[in-house]
PDB file of C-alpha atoms in Angstrom:
ATOM      1  CA  MET Q   1      -6.108   6.409 -23.370  1.00 49.00           C
ATOM      2  CA  ARG Q   2      -6.666   4.111 -26.297  1.00 56.00           C
ATOM      3  CA  LYS Q   3     -10.023   1.618 -25.296  1.00 59.00           C
ATOM      4  CA  GLY Q   4      -9.622  -1.125 -23.749  1.00 49.00           C
ATOM      5  CA  GLY Q   5      -5.970  -0.379 -22.573  1.00 58.00           C
ATOM      6  CA  GLY Q   6      -6.618   0.079 -18.760  1.00 59.00           C
ATOM      7  CA  ALA Q   7      -4.863  -3.361 -17.817  1.00 62.00           C
ATOM      8  CA  SER Q   8      -1.245  -2.177 -19.504  1.00 66.00           C
ATOM      9  CA  LYS Q   9      -2.119   1.064 -17.163  1.00 70.00           C
ATOM     10  CA  GLY Q  10      -2.452  -0.483 -14.493  1.00 74.00           C
ATOM     11  CA  SER Q  11       0.238  -3.488 -14.388  1.00 82.00           C
ATOM     12  CA  GLY Q  12       2.920  -0.077 -15.533  1.00 86.00           C
ATOM     13  CA  PHE Q  13       1.571   1.448 -12.444  1.00 89.00           C
ATOM     14  CA  GLU Q  14       2.513  -1.660  -9.900  1.00 91.00           C
ATOM     15  CA  ARG Q  15       5.907  -1.762 -11.723  1.00 91.00           C
ATOM     16  CA  HIS Q  16       7.251   1.635 -10.427  1.00 91.00           C
ATOM     17  CA  MET Q  17       5.409   1.356  -7.620  1.00 90.00           C
ATOM     18  CA  ALA Q  18       7.437  -1.816  -7.450  1.00 92.00           C
ATOM     19  CA  ARG Q  19      10.730   0.319  -7.857  1.00 91.00           C
ATOM     20  CA  SER Q  20       9.784   3.360  -6.010  1.00 90.00           C
ATOM     21  CA  LEU Q  21       8.564   1.506  -2.526  1.00 89.00           C
ATOM     22  CA  SER Q  22      11.690  -0.518  -3.563  1.00 90.00           C
ATOM     23  CA  SER Q  23      14.182   2.366  -3.240  1.00 88.00           C
ATOM     24  CA  TRP Q  24      11.589   3.834  -0.124  1.00 88.00           C
ATOM     25  CA  TRP Q  25      12.249   0.927   2.629  1.00 88.00           C
ATOM     26  CA  TYR Q  26      15.252  -0.766   1.131  1.00 87.00           C
ATOM     27  CA  GLY Q  27      17.220   2.136  -0.770  1.00 86.00           C
ATOM     28  CA  SER Q  28      17.288   0.446  -3.638  1.00 86.00           C
ATOM     29  CA  PRO Q  29      15.024  -0.736  -6.381  1.00 88.00           C
ATOM     30  CA  GLU Q  30      15.306  -4.364  -6.814  1.00 87.00           C
ATOM     31  CA  TYR Q  31      13.640  -5.827  -3.953  1.00 89.00           C
ATOM     32  CA  LEU Q  32      10.204  -5.740  -4.457  1.00 91.00           C
ATOM     33  CA  TRP Q  33       8.636  -7.283  -8.365  1.00 88.00           C
ATOM     34  CA  ARG Q  34       5.114  -6.540  -9.542  1.00 88.00           C
ATOM     35  CA  ARG Q  35       3.410  -9.732  -8.636  1.00 83.00           C
ATOM     36  CA  PRO Q  36       3.424 -12.011 -12.092  1.00 75.00           C
ATOM     37  CA  GLY Q  37      -0.288 -12.535 -13.105  1.00 65.00           C
ATOM     38  CA  SER Q  38      -1.432  -9.879 -10.845  1.00 55.00           C
ATOM     39  CA  GLY Q  39      -5.154  -9.313 -10.767  1.00 50.00           C
ATOM     40  CA  GLN Q  40      -6.239 -13.182 -11.254  1.00 48.00           C
ATOM     41  CA  ILE Q  41      -6.965 -15.786  -9.313  1.00 46.00           C
ATOM     42  CA  ARG Q  42      -5.041 -15.231  -5.939  1.00 50.00           C
ATOM     43  CA  SER Q  43      -2.707 -18.452  -4.152  1.00 49.00           C
ATOM     44  CA  LEU Q  44      -4.846 -20.667  -1.642  1.00 50.00           C
ATOM     45  CA  ASN Q  45      -0.589 -21.090   0.039  1.00 52.00           C
ATOM     46  CA  PRO Q  46      -1.632 -18.626   2.966  1.00 49.00           C
ATOM     47  CA  ASN Q  47       2.227 -18.617   3.388  1.00 53.00           C
ATOM     48  CA  ARG Q  48       2.915 -16.818   0.499  1.00 70.00           C
ATOM     49  CA  HIS Q  49       3.619 -13.211   0.434  1.00 80.00           C
ATOM     50  CA  THR Q  50      -0.452 -10.921  -0.130  1.00 85.00           C
ATOM     51  CA  GLY Q  51      -0.689  -7.680  -2.691  1.00 88.00           C
ATOM     52  CA  ASP Q  52       0.117  -6.729  -6.316  1.00 89.00           C
ATOM     53  CA  ILE Q  53       3.939  -5.891  -4.816  1.00 90.00           C
ATOM     54  CA  ILE Q  54       6.298  -8.558  -3.483  1.00 88.00           C
ATOM     55  CA  PRO Q  55       9.674  -9.261  -2.578  1.00 88.00           C
ATOM     56  CA  THR Q  56      11.983 -10.530  -5.495  1.00 83.00           C
ATOM     57  CA  ALA Q  57      12.330 -14.464  -5.045  1.00 72.00           C
ATOM     58  CA  ASP Q  58      15.921 -13.860  -7.079  1.00 67.00           C
ATOM     59  CA  LYS Q  59      17.197 -11.571  -4.688  1.00 72.00           C
ATOM     60  CA  GLN Q  60      17.693 -11.622  -0.350  1.00 75.00           C
ATOM     61  CA  ALA Q  61      15.882  -8.081   0.995  1.00 75.00           C
ATOM     62  CA  PRO Q  62      18.162  -6.977   3.845  1.00 76.00           C
ATOM     63  CA  TYR Q  63      14.906  -7.394   6.061  1.00 76.00           C
ATOM     64  CA  SER Q  64      11.528  -8.202   5.382  1.00 81.00           C
ATOM     65  CA  PHE Q  65       8.278  -6.328   3.753  1.00 86.00           C
ATOM     66  CA  PRO Q  66       5.825  -5.713   6.411  1.00 88.00           C
ATOM     67  CA  PHE Q  67       3.199  -5.553   3.874  1.00 90.00           C
ATOM     68  CA  HIS Q  68       0.499  -6.301   1.496  1.00 91.00           C
ATOM     69  CA  ILE Q  69      -0.050  -3.747  -1.447  1.00 92.00           C
ATOM     70  CA  GLU Q  70      -3.011  -3.037  -3.600  1.00 92.00           C
ATOM     71  CA  CYS Q  71      -2.143  -0.650  -6.580  1.00 92.00           C
ATOM     72  CA  LYS Q  72      -5.213   1.090  -8.343  1.00 91.00           C
ATOM     73  CA  PHE Q  73      -4.968   3.610 -11.256  1.00 88.00           C
ATOM     74  CA  TYR Q  74      -8.433   4.626 -12.343  1.00 83.00           C
ATOM     75  CA  LYS Q  75      -9.578   7.362 -13.814  1.00 85.00           C
ATOM     76  CA  ASP Q  76     -11.374   8.802 -11.656  1.00 82.00           C
ATOM     77  CA  LEU Q  77     -11.072   8.042  -7.997  1.00 83.00           C
ATOM     78  CA  ASP Q  78     -14.693  10.274  -7.456  1.00 83.00           C
ATOM     79  CA  LEU Q  79     -12.834  10.882  -3.233  1.00 81.00           C
ATOM     80  CA  ILE Q  80     -15.210  13.100  -2.558  1.00 83.00           C
ATOM     81  CA  LYS Q  81     -17.486   9.565  -1.985  1.00 84.00           C
ATOM     82  CA  LEU Q  82     -15.540   8.505   0.872  1.00 79.00           C
ATOM     83  CA  ILE Q  83     -16.883  12.046   2.504  1.00 78.00           C
ATOM     84  CA  THR Q  84     -20.257  11.872   0.637  1.00 84.00           C
ATOM     85  CA  ASP Q  85     -20.770   7.322   1.221  1.00 85.00           C
ATOM     86  CA  PRO Q  86     -17.639   5.665   2.315  1.00 80.00           C
ATOM     87  CA  ASP Q  87     -20.020   2.482   1.753  1.00 82.00           C
ATOM     88  CA  LYS Q  88     -19.663   3.185  -1.757  1.00 85.00           C
ATOM     89  CA  SER Q  89     -16.595   4.603  -2.048  1.00 86.00           C
ATOM     90  CA  PHE Q  90     -14.293   2.999  -4.479  1.00 88.00           C
ATOM     91  CA  ILE Q  91     -11.316   3.572  -2.248  1.00 87.00           C
ATOM     92  CA  LYS Q  92     -13.241   1.860   0.584  1.00 87.00           C
ATOM     93  CA  ARG Q  93     -14.418  -1.293  -1.108  1.00 88.00           C
ATOM     94  CA  THR Q  94     -11.451  -1.711  -2.227  1.00 89.00           C
ATOM     95  CA  TRP Q  95      -9.970  -1.716   1.376  1.00 89.00           C
ATOM     96  CA  ASP Q  96     -12.067  -3.793   2.898  1.00 88.00           C
ATOM     97  CA  LYS Q  97     -10.730  -6.638  -0.559  1.00 89.00           C
ATOM     98  CA  ALA Q  98      -7.493  -6.351   0.288  1.00 90.00           C
ATOM     99  CA  THR Q  99      -8.066  -6.590   4.286  1.00 88.00           C
ATOM    100  CA  LYS Q 100     -10.067  -9.568   3.184  1.00 88.00           C
ATOM    101  CA  GLU Q 101      -7.762 -10.871   1.120  1.00 86.00           C
ATOM    102  CA  ALA Q 102      -3.714 -10.242   2.926  1.00 87.00           C
ATOM    103  CA  ARG Q 103      -1.945 -12.583   5.482  1.00 86.00           C
ATOM    104  CA  HIS Q 104      -3.254 -11.411   8.850  1.00 85.00           C
ATOM    105  CA  ASN Q 105       0.581 -10.374   9.692  1.00 86.00           C
ATOM    106  CA  LEU Q 106       0.594  -7.810   6.673  1.00 89.00           C
ATOM    107  CA  ALA Q 107      -0.169  -4.344   7.622  1.00 88.00           C
ATOM    108  CA  ILE Q 108      -2.335  -3.372   4.454  1.00 91.00           C
ATOM    109  CA  VAL Q 109      -0.739  -0.031   2.370  1.00 92.00           C
ATOM    110  CA  LEU Q 110      -3.349   0.656  -0.748  1.00 92.00           C
ATOM    111  CA  LEU Q 111      -1.836   2.978  -3.987  1.00 92.00           C
ATOM    112  CA  VAL Q 112      -3.981   4.291  -6.136  1.00 90.00           C
ATOM    113  CA  LYS Q 113      -3.274   7.075  -8.773  1.00 90.00           C
ATOM    114  CA  GLN Q 114      -6.400   8.996 -10.758  1.00 88.00           C
ATOM    115  CA  ASN Q 115      -5.487  10.158 -14.685  1.00 87.00           C
ATOM    116  CA  ARG Q 116      -3.142  13.731 -14.825  1.00 86.00           C
ATOM    117  CA  HIS Q 117      -2.729  13.501 -10.103  1.00 87.00           C
ATOM    118  CA  LYS Q 118      -0.208  12.201  -8.672  1.00 87.00           C
ATOM    119  CA  GLU Q 119      -0.502   9.061  -6.198  1.00 88.00           C
ATOM    120  CA  LEU Q 120      -2.190   8.510  -2.821  1.00 88.00           C
ATOM    121  CA  VAL Q 121      -1.180   6.374  -0.556  1.00 89.00           C
ATOM    122  CA  PHE Q 122      -3.704   4.735   2.262  1.00 89.00           C
ATOM    123  CA  LEU Q 123      -2.898   2.775   5.431  1.00 88.00           C
ATOM    124  CA  LYS Q 124      -3.826   2.707   9.102  1.00 87.00           C
ATOM    125  CA  LEU Q 125      -3.482   4.851  11.581  1.00 84.00           C
ATOM    126  CA  ASP Q 126      -1.426   2.579  13.846  1.00 83.00           C
ATOM    127  CA  THR Q 127       0.755   1.448  10.777  1.00 85.00           C
ATOM    128  CA  TYR Q 128       1.415   5.143  10.080  1.00 83.00           C
ATOM    129  CA  VAL Q 129       2.397   5.725  13.222  1.00 81.00           C
ATOM    130  CA  ALA Q 130       4.151   2.498  13.061  1.00 82.00           C
ATOM    131  CA  LEU Q 131       6.351   4.152  10.607  1.00 81.00           C
ATOM    132  CA  GLY Q 132       7.180   7.308  12.814  1.00 78.00           C
ATOM    133  CA  LEU Q 133       5.540   9.812  10.473  1.00 76.00           C
ATOM    134  CA  ASP Q 134       4.456  12.665  12.325  1.00 67.00           C
ATOM    135  CA  ARG Q 135       3.939  15.279  10.014  1.00 61.00           C
ATOM    136  CA  GLN Q 136       0.479  17.295   9.841  1.00 60.00           C
ATOM    137  CA  GLY Q 137      -0.764  18.286   5.893  1.00 62.00           C
ATOM    138  CA  SER Q 138      -3.763  17.029   3.834  1.00 62.00           C
ATOM    139  CA  GLU Q 139      -4.254  13.852   4.657  1.00 71.00           C
ATOM    140  CA  ILE Q 140      -8.067  12.017   4.161  1.00 72.00           C
ATOM    141  CA  MET Q 141      -9.082   9.454   6.764  1.00 72.00           C
ATOM    142  CA  PHE Q 142     -12.279   6.708   7.777  1.00 75.00           C
ATOM    143  CA  ASP Q 143     -12.901   4.486  10.120  1.00 72.00           C
ATOM    144  CA  ASP Q 144     -13.099   1.034   9.434  1.00 68.00           C
ATOM    145  CA  MET Q 145     -14.581  -1.095  11.800  1.00 62.00           C
ATOM    146  CA  ASP Q 146     -13.603  -3.693  10.121  1.00 63.00           C
ATOM    147  CA  VAL Q 147     -10.086  -3.351  11.368  1.00 58.00           C
ATOM    148  CA  GLY Q 148     -10.571  -1.755  14.607  1.00 64.00           C
ATOM    149  CA  GLY Q 149      -9.605   1.618  13.398  1.00 74.00           C
ATOM    150  CA  SER Q 150      -9.014   4.886  11.438  1.00 82.00           C
ATOM    151  CA  VAL Q 151      -7.231   4.934   7.551  1.00 83.00           C
ATOM    152  CA  LEU Q 152      -5.273   7.544   6.654  1.00 80.00           C
ATOM    153  CA  GLY Q 153      -4.262   8.727   3.285  1.00 82.00           C
ATOM    154  CA  PHE Q 154      -1.763  10.907   1.796  1.00 84.00           C
ATOM    155  CA  ALA Q 155       0.099  11.714  -1.257  1.00 82.00           C
ATOM    156  CA  TRP Q 156       2.882   9.122  -1.769  1.00 83.00           C
ATOM    157  CA  ASN Q 157       5.301  11.601  -2.370  1.00 79.00           C
ATOM    158  CA  GLU Q 158       5.318  12.890   1.635  1.00 77.00           C
ATOM    159  CA  LEU Q 159       5.904   9.312   2.266  1.00 77.00           C
ATOM    160  CA  LYS Q 160       8.902   9.018   0.311  1.00 73.00           C
ATOM    161  CA  GLU Q 161      10.598  11.128   2.353  1.00 72.00           C
ATOM    162  CA  TYR Q 162      11.122   9.319   5.215  1.00 73.00           C
ATOM    163  CA  LYS Q 163      13.427   7.762   4.785  1.00 67.00           C
ATOM    164  CA  ASP Q 164      14.241   5.299   7.904  1.00 69.00           C
ATOM    165  CA  CYS Q 165      11.481   3.949   8.443  1.00 76.00           C
ATOM    166  CA  ALA Q 166      12.225   0.554   7.619  1.00 77.00           C
ATOM    167  CA  GLN Q 167      13.773   0.563  10.950  1.00 76.00           C
ATOM    168  CA  VAL Q 168      11.247   2.462  12.895  1.00 77.00           C
ATOM    169  CA  TYR Q 169       8.755   0.009  12.262  1.00 76.00           C
ATOM    170  CA  PHE Q 170      10.732  -2.880  13.489  1.00 76.00           C
ATOM    171  CA  ASP Q 171      11.542  -1.007  15.924  1.00 74.00           C
ATOM    172  CA  ALA Q 172       8.069   0.395  17.071  1.00 68.00           C
ATOM    173  CA  ASN Q 173       7.067  -4.185  16.024  1.00 65.00           C
ATOM    174  CA  ARG Q 174       9.485  -5.079  18.462  1.00 59.00           C
ATOM    175  CA  VAL Q 175       8.541  -3.279  21.875  1.00 47.00           C
ATOM    176  CA  GLU Q 176       4.695  -3.694  20.233  1.00 51.00           C
ATOM    177  CA  GLN Q 177       5.532  -7.627  20.968  1.00 47.00           C
ATOM    178  CA  LYS Q 178       7.875  -7.799  23.872  1.00 44.00           C
ATOM    179  CA  LYS Q 179       4.588  -5.910  25.375  1.00 45.00           C
ATOM    180  CA  SER Q 180       2.477  -8.773  24.648  1.00 41.00           C
TER     181      SER Q 180
END
């Protein structure tokens, strides 16, 4: 890649993931899009959807999008630091930043890609369970006491296989709301 091309690489990744996420969550690529000006100063409006990928304004989605999505595409994610020195890990630092920026009622999802590798997704373990995911595979996990639990990472392709996550997620959250 030519020097200085990182912004276009990142925005292209965000557009790709917006279509992919929309197809996974809604069954159609047209409900989510890359936030205009993504990576710039965050809105001060507390009711605005936060994250790099947001619901479109021109098409009414069949149900809400309950995630704060953070997308990062880097030359080297240095994943070994999650094990050797988690606080200095790019993934952990990005997760911490998303935790501070996310609206309180949105679950954080971090989508990352390294040059010449497939996309990875990181989310809280309780979000993983609420989505009805029960797979066993190659996961990466780290603890984040600031969010009160473990964060799980795995290949995005494995998550895309689960097509009924939206219904399972909303059903699980209705049950939790009734218990409260």
